[in-house]
Amino acid sequence: MNNAMPPLLSIAAVEQDTGIGKDTLRAWERRYGFPVPQRDQRGERLYPLPQVERLRLIRRLLDRGMRPGGLVGLEHGQLLALEQQAKPARAAEQGLLDLLDLCHLPRAAALRRGLTEQLIRLGLHQFIVRVGAPLCEMVGTAWARGELEVWEEHLFTEAMQNVLRAGIATLPPPADAARPRILLATLPQEQHALGILMAEALCALEGAFCMALGARVPLGDIARAASACDIVALSFSAAYNAQHAVRNLDDLISQLPPAVEVWAGGTCAALTRPLHARIRRLSLDDIAAQIARWRLHGT
């Protein structure tokens, strides 16, 4: 019978194996009660292999952006379950990176095909939430870093617009009396229209009547068209000047009928500041709930 003791690793060996520093291991031991090393005759820490394997799992999850406070106290099985949950997210991120890589002239047709395939597979709502919105953010970041040319961003925008409009065209038209009636636009100098187009798609999915005016619409035109609407929905990109956004919003609200709600969404810095009391700040995820709220309490 083999009575050999299971191997134990020194703290230096564990640091080399897992990439977790000695000071961090000691701090976790004090703060979280794990790891629980044994001691040799000189009082040096020795770690059983099952604890080392658990530490390897923790390190992999930390590398995916998780925080130690939510990991170190978990059992091995719980950590494995978290790792399995993280795999689809990593696969989805890689899928977005693959689409981003197609934003070049020779592969523009492949980009349109890839986006269309995702739309067919996911449906319009999930396509916007899981592909459209995050991919737009990735393209904007890549352009800001100089990783995409301006014309490559334009190719992406054109492809995404075509796919979104094709998705909207498949929806049944709203009834003439459908409510709420939502006017969608961007203000003058805001040329990025993908945000408001995605909002239009989500509003249409909820059966709202959509009046889409497009990008860079004069304030007076929005105000006149809004007389026949319940809500004005506006989109602001990160590139939109925050001072101009606040000033234009105040100017627009002064021209709108009091009963018309104003929804504003996007990544413009102005949307993090105090705004006019009539403005509701929305993300794409908020649209369905806000339409339901309007139908419950609106007129």
GROMACS .gro file of C-alpha atoms in nm:
model
  299
    1MET     CA    1   0.000   0.000   0.000
    2ASN     CA    2   0.131   0.345  -0.093
    3ASN     CA    3   0.135   0.574   0.210
    4ALA     CA    4   0.330   0.853   0.041
    5MET     CA    5   0.221   1.199   0.145
    6PRO     CA    6   0.065   1.412  -0.130
    7PRO     CA    7   0.310   1.670  -0.267
    8LEU     CA    8   0.320   2.016  -0.115
    9LEU     CA    9   0.441   2.327  -0.295
   10SER     CA   10   0.635   2.611  -0.138
   11ILE     CA   11   0.500   2.965  -0.163
   12ALA     CA   12   0.768   3.044  -0.422
   13ALA     CA   13   0.658   2.747  -0.634
   14VAL     CA   14   0.291   2.851  -0.605
   15GLU     CA   15   0.380   3.206  -0.713
   16GLN     CA   16   0.562   3.071  -1.017
   17ASP     CA   17   0.282   2.822  -1.100
   18THR     CA   18  -0.017   3.056  -1.064
   19GLY     CA   19   0.131   3.401  -1.123
   20ILE     CA   20  -0.018   3.517  -0.791
   21GLY     CA   21   0.243   3.700  -0.586
   22LYS     CA   22   0.359   3.589  -0.243
   23ASP     CA   23   0.231   3.906  -0.076
   24THR     CA   24  -0.110   3.856  -0.237
   25LEU     CA   25  -0.128   3.494  -0.119
   26ARG     CA   26  -0.050   3.603   0.238
   27ALA     CA   27  -0.303   3.887   0.219
   28TRP     CA   28  -0.579   3.651   0.094
   29GLU     CA   29  -0.497   3.410   0.374
   30ARG     CA   30  -0.551   3.686   0.632
   31ARG     CA   31  -0.849   3.853   0.465
   32TYR     CA   32  -1.047   3.565   0.315
   33GLY     CA   33  -0.923   3.257   0.502
   34PHE     CA   34  -0.789   3.102   0.182
   35PRO     CA   35  -0.550   2.956   0.091
   36VAL     CA   36  -0.485   2.749   0.405
   37PRO     CA   37  -0.120   2.641   0.386
   38GLN     CA   38   0.050   2.387   0.601
   39ARG     CA   39   0.383   2.466   0.768
   40ASP     CA   40   0.715   2.291   0.757
   41GLN     CA   41   0.955   2.259   1.052
   42ARG     CA   42   1.086   2.610   0.988
   43GLY     CA   43   0.734   2.758   0.970
   44GLU     CA   44   0.744   2.809   0.592
   45ARG     CA   45   0.415   2.786   0.405
   46LEU     CA   46   0.342   2.470   0.204
   47TYR     CA   47   0.037   2.440  -0.025
   48PRO     CA   48  -0.148   2.116  -0.114
   49LEU     CA   49  -0.212   2.060  -0.485
   50PRO     CA   50  -0.595   2.095  -0.458
   51GLN     CA   51  -0.546   2.448  -0.322
   52VAL     CA   52  -0.300   2.527  -0.600
   53GLU     CA   53  -0.552   2.413  -0.861
   54ARG     CA   54  -0.815   2.636  -0.698
   55LEU     CA   55  -0.568   2.925  -0.711
   56ARG     CA   56  -0.511   2.859  -1.081
   57LEU     CA   57  -0.887   2.888  -1.137
   58ILE     CA   58  -0.901   3.212  -0.941
   59ARG     CA   59  -0.617   3.357  -1.147
   60ARG     CA   60  -0.792   3.271  -1.476
   61LEU     CA   61  -1.109   3.441  -1.357
   62LEU     CA   62  -0.915   3.746  -1.237
   63ASP     CA   63  -0.765   3.772  -1.585
   64ARG     CA   64  -1.122   3.799  -1.719
   65GLY     CA   65  -1.193   4.105  -1.508
   66MET     CA   66  -1.348   3.953  -1.196
   67ARG     CA   67  -1.256   4.082  -0.850
   68PRO     CA   68  -1.082   3.875  -0.582
   69GLY     CA   69  -1.340   3.958  -0.316
   70GLY     CA   70  -1.603   3.767  -0.511
   71LEU     CA   71  -1.377   3.471  -0.591
   72VAL     CA   72  -1.132   3.377  -0.317
   73GLY     CA   73  -1.395   3.248  -0.077
   74LEU     CA   74  -1.564   3.024  -0.336
   75GLU     CA   75  -1.525   2.648  -0.347
   76HIS     CA   76  -1.361   2.471  -0.640
   77GLY     CA   77  -1.693   2.368  -0.795
   78GLN     CA   78  -1.831   2.722  -0.776
   79LEU     CA   79  -1.519   2.856  -0.946
   80LEU     CA   80  -1.552   2.598  -1.223
   81ALA     CA   81  -1.915   2.703  -1.277
   82LEU     CA   82  -1.808   3.067  -1.307
   83GLU     CA   83  -1.543   2.972  -1.561
   84GLN     CA   84  -1.800   2.784  -1.769
   85GLN     CA   85  -2.032   3.086  -1.761
   86ALA     CA   86  -1.749   3.309  -1.878
   87LYS     CA   87  -1.674   3.098  -2.186
   88PRO     CA   88  -1.982   3.207  -2.388
   89ALA     CA   89  -1.900   3.569  -2.308
   90ARG     CA   90  -1.546   3.522  -2.438
   91ALA     CA   91  -1.681   3.352  -2.750
   92ALA     CA   92  -1.922   3.642  -2.806
   93GLU     CA   93  -1.638   3.893  -2.764
   94GLN     CA   94  -1.427   3.703  -3.016
   95GLY     CA   95  -1.721   3.708  -3.259
   96LEU     CA   96  -1.736   4.087  -3.227
   97LEU     CA   97  -1.362   4.112  -3.283
   98ASP     CA   98  -1.398   3.900  -3.597
   99LEU     CA   99  -1.663   4.141  -3.728
  100LEU     CA  100  -1.447   4.439  -3.637
  101ASP     CA  101  -1.165   4.287  -3.839
  102LEU     CA  102  -1.392   4.293  -4.146
  103CYS     CA  103  -1.421   4.674  -4.140
  104HIS     CA  104  -1.183   4.712  -4.432
  105LEU     CA  105  -1.253   4.779  -4.798
  106PRO     CA  106  -1.171   4.434  -4.943
  107ARG     CA  107  -1.394   4.270  -4.681
  108ALA     CA  108  -1.691   4.508  -4.675
  109ALA     CA  109  -1.916   4.248  -4.838
  110ALA     CA  110  -1.808   3.990  -4.581
  111LEU     CA  111  -1.895   4.237  -4.304
  112ARG     CA  112  -2.248   4.282  -4.442
  113ARG     CA  113  -2.290   3.906  -4.467
  114GLY     CA  114  -2.162   3.857  -4.114
  115LEU     CA  115  -2.397   4.118  -3.972
  116THR     CA  116  -2.691   3.977  -4.165
  117GLU     CA  117  -2.617   3.625  -4.041
  118GLN     CA  118  -2.610   3.753  -3.683
  119LEU     CA  119  -2.942   3.933  -3.733
  120ILE     CA  120  -3.107   3.618  -3.871
  121ARG     CA  121  -2.965   3.400  -3.595
  122LEU     CA  122  -3.039   3.630  -3.300
  123GLY     CA  123  -3.345   3.825  -3.405
  124LEU     CA  124  -3.361   4.206  -3.412
  125HIS     CA  125  -3.365   4.276  -3.037
  126GLN     CA  126  -3.077   4.048  -2.944
  127PHE     CA  127  -2.882   4.157  -3.251
  128ILE     CA  128  -2.894   4.517  -3.130
  129VAL     CA  129  -2.814   4.436  -2.767
  130ARG     CA  130  -2.546   4.172  -2.824
  131VAL     CA  131  -2.392   4.280  -3.156
  132GLY     CA  132  -2.498   4.624  -3.276
  133ALA     CA  133  -2.444   4.836  -2.966
  134PRO     CA  134  -2.118   4.675  -2.845
  135LEU     CA  135  -1.975   4.665  -3.197
  136CYS     CA  136  -2.048   5.036  -3.247
  137GLU     CA  137  -1.859   5.107  -2.926
  138MET     CA  138  -1.566   4.892  -3.038
  139VAL     CA  139  -1.552   5.066  -3.377
  140GLY     CA  140  -1.555   5.408  -3.210
  141THR     CA  141  -1.273   5.305  -2.978
  142ALA     CA  142  -1.070   5.160  -3.265
  143TRP     CA  143  -1.114   5.481  -3.466
  144ALA     CA  144  -1.009   5.695  -3.167
  145ARG     CA  145  -0.693   5.486  -3.129
  146GLY     CA  146  -0.609   5.524  -3.496
  147GLU     CA  147  -0.672   5.154  -3.563
  148LEU     CA  148  -0.946   5.231  -3.819
  149GLU     CA  149  -0.943   5.488  -4.096
  150VAL     CA  150  -1.231   5.732  -4.131
  151TRP     CA  151  -1.344   5.561  -4.451
  152GLU     CA  152  -1.338   5.224  -4.275
  153GLU     CA  153  -1.567   5.361  -4.005
  154HIS     CA  154  -1.796   5.489  -4.281
  155LEU     CA  155  -1.803   5.143  -4.441
  156PHE     CA  156  -1.903   4.993  -4.108
  157THR     CA  157  -2.174   5.254  -4.054
  158GLU     CA  158  -2.321   5.195  -4.400
  159ALA     CA  159  -2.323   4.818  -4.352
  160MET     CA  160  -2.484   4.841  -4.007
  161GLN     CA  161  -2.746   5.089  -4.128
  162ASN     CA  162  -2.842   4.861  -4.417
  163VAL     CA  163  -2.877   4.560  -4.188
  164LEU     CA  164  -3.078   4.748  -3.925
  165ARG     CA  165  -3.314   4.895  -4.185
  166ALA     CA  166  -3.362   4.550  -4.335
  167GLY     CA  167  -3.450   4.422  -3.988
  168ILE     CA  168  -3.698   4.704  -3.928
  169ALA     CA  169  -3.858   4.637  -4.268
  170THR     CA  170  -3.948   4.283  -4.158
  171LEU     CA  171  -4.162   4.411  -3.867
  172PRO     CA  172  -4.538   4.445  -3.914
  173PRO     CA  173  -4.637   4.809  -3.963
  174PRO     CA  174  -4.799   4.969  -3.657
  175ALA     CA  175  -5.166   5.045  -3.661
  176ASP     CA  176  -5.258   5.402  -3.751
  177ALA     CA  177  -5.368   5.456  -3.390
  178ALA     CA  178  -5.057   5.297  -3.239
  179ARG     CA  179  -4.916   5.476  -2.935
  180PRO     CA  180  -4.689   5.619  -2.829
  181ARG     CA  181  -4.596   5.820  -3.135
  182ILE     CA  182  -4.219   5.865  -3.118
  183LEU     CA  183  -4.016   6.111  -3.322
  184LEU     CA  184  -3.652   5.998  -3.354
  185ALA     CA  185  -3.370   6.226  -3.465
  186THR     CA  186  -3.027   6.367  -3.389
  187LEU     CA  187  -2.969   6.737  -3.338
  188PRO     CA  188  -2.768   6.966  -3.567
  189GLN     CA  189  -2.397   6.873  -3.590
  190GLU     CA  190  -2.466   6.516  -3.472
  191GLN     CA  191  -2.384   6.306  -3.777
  192HIS     CA  192  -2.372   5.967  -3.602
  193ALA     CA  193  -2.710   5.809  -3.670
  194LEU     CA  194  -2.660   5.445  -3.567
  195GLY     CA  195  -2.768   5.508  -3.208
  196ILE     CA  196  -3.101   5.660  -3.308
  197LEU     CA  197  -3.152   5.388  -3.572
  198MET     CA  198  -3.107   5.116  -3.309
  199ALA     CA  199  -3.349   5.304  -3.083
  200GLU     CA  200  -3.599   5.317  -3.369
  201ALA     CA  201  -3.574   4.941  -3.416
  202LEU     CA  202  -3.636   4.875  -3.046
  203CYS     CA  203  -3.930   5.116  -3.038
  204ALA     CA  204  -4.080   4.951  -3.346
  205LEU     CA  205  -4.041   4.610  -3.183
  206GLU     CA  206  -4.259   4.739  -2.898
  207GLY     CA  207  -4.533   4.838  -3.145
  208ALA     CA  208  -4.476   5.213  -3.115
  209PHE     CA  209  -4.545   5.442  -3.409
  210CYS     CA  210  -4.204   5.574  -3.520
  211MET     CA  211  -4.137   5.893  -3.711
  212ALA     CA  212  -3.766   5.879  -3.800
  213LEU     CA  213  -3.620   6.210  -3.921
  214GLY     CA  214  -3.257   6.095  -3.936
  215ALA     CA  215  -2.945   6.289  -3.845
  216ARG     CA  216  -2.863   6.661  -3.810
  217VAL     CA  217  -3.222   6.780  -3.801
  218PRO     CA  218  -3.279   7.153  -3.733
  219LEU     CA  219  -3.441   7.225  -3.396
  220GLY     CA  220  -3.733   7.406  -3.554
  221ASP     CA  221  -3.814   7.108  -3.777
  222ILE     CA  222  -3.809   6.873  -3.477
  223ALA     CA  223  -4.035   7.106  -3.281
  224ARG     CA  224  -4.288   7.138  -3.563
  225ALA     CA  225  -4.295   6.764  -3.630
  226ALA     CA  226  -4.327   6.691  -3.256
  227SER     CA  227  -4.668   6.857  -3.245
  228ALA     CA  228  -4.808   6.528  -3.377
  229CYS     CA  229  -4.603   6.308  -3.139
  230ASP     CA  230  -4.595   6.197  -2.777
  231ILE     CA  231  -4.218   6.157  -2.739
  232VAL     CA  232  -3.906   6.304  -2.896
  233ALA     CA  233  -3.613   6.059  -2.879
  234LEU     CA  234  -3.264   6.194  -2.940
  235SER     CA  235  -2.922   6.029  -2.964
  236PHE     CA  236  -2.587   6.188  -2.876
  237SER     CA  237  -2.251   6.032  -2.958
  238ALA     CA  238  -1.936   6.082  -2.753
  239ALA     CA  239  -1.809   6.319  -3.023
  240TYR     CA  240  -2.097   6.566  -2.972
  241ASN     CA  241  -1.993   6.883  -2.790
  242ALA     CA  242  -2.141   6.868  -2.439
  243GLN     CA  243  -2.204   7.243  -2.412
  244HIS     CA  244  -2.380   7.244  -2.748
  245ALA     CA  245  -2.590   6.947  -2.638
  246VAL     CA  246  -2.712   7.119  -2.321
  247ARG     CA  247  -2.782   7.445  -2.502
  248ASN     CA  248  -2.965   7.276  -2.791
  249LEU     CA  249  -3.172   7.062  -2.557
  250ASP     CA  250  -3.283   7.365  -2.358
  251ASP     CA  251  -3.365   7.549  -2.680
  252LEU     CA  252  -3.561   7.254  -2.818
  253ILE     CA  253  -3.762   7.202  -2.500
  254SER     CA  254  -3.865   7.567  -2.503
  255GLN     CA  255  -4.025   7.503  -2.844
  256LEU     CA  256  -4.200   7.173  -2.764
  257PRO     CA  257  -4.557   7.134  -2.642
  258PRO     CA  258  -4.560   7.068  -2.264
  259ALA     CA  259  -4.712   6.720  -2.305
  260VAL     CA  260  -4.429   6.592  -2.525
  261GLU     CA  261  -4.168   6.384  -2.341
  262VAL     CA  262  -3.801   6.411  -2.433
  263TRP     CA  263  -3.579   6.102  -2.426
  264ALA     CA  264  -3.202   6.136  -2.461
  265GLY     CA  265  -2.948   5.858  -2.491
  266GLY     CA  266  -2.592   5.797  -2.598
  267THR     CA  267  -2.239   5.847  -2.475
  268CYS     CA  268  -2.212   6.227  -2.486
  269ALA     CA  269  -2.063   6.374  -2.168
  270ALA     CA  270  -2.363   6.608  -2.140
  271LEU     CA  271  -2.582   6.316  -2.038
  272THR     CA  272  -2.383   6.278  -1.716
  273ARG     CA  273  -2.462   6.638  -1.613
  274PRO     CA  274  -2.777   6.791  -1.461
  275LEU     CA  275  -3.025   6.848  -1.745
  276HIS     CA  276  -3.370   7.000  -1.789
  277ALA     CA  277  -3.630   6.829  -1.571
  278ARG     CA  278  -3.828   6.718  -1.879
  279ILE     CA  279  -3.544   6.504  -2.012
  280ARG     CA  280  -3.542   6.130  -1.945
  281ARG     CA  281  -3.196   5.976  -1.988
  282LEU     CA  282  -3.230   5.630  -2.144
  283SER     CA  283  -3.010   5.347  -2.258
  284LEU     CA  284  -3.121   5.106  -2.528
  285ASP     CA  285  -3.205   4.856  -2.253
  286ASP     CA  286  -3.454   5.104  -2.102
  287ILE     CA  287  -3.671   5.154  -2.408
  288ALA     CA  288  -3.918   4.868  -2.363
  289ALA     CA  289  -3.980   4.957  -1.998
  290GLN     CA  290  -4.025   5.326  -2.079
  291ILE     CA  291  -4.277   5.252  -2.353
  292ALA     CA  292  -4.467   5.029  -2.111
  293ARG     CA  293  -4.458   5.310  -1.851
  294TRP     CA  294  -4.589   5.562  -2.103
  295ARG     CA  295  -4.876   5.333  -2.201
  296LEU     CA  296  -4.968   5.291  -1.836
  297HIS     CA  297  -4.949   5.657  -1.740
  298GLY     CA  298  -4.940   5.854  -2.066
  299THR     CA  299  -5.229   6.012  -2.245
   0.00000   0.00000   0.00000
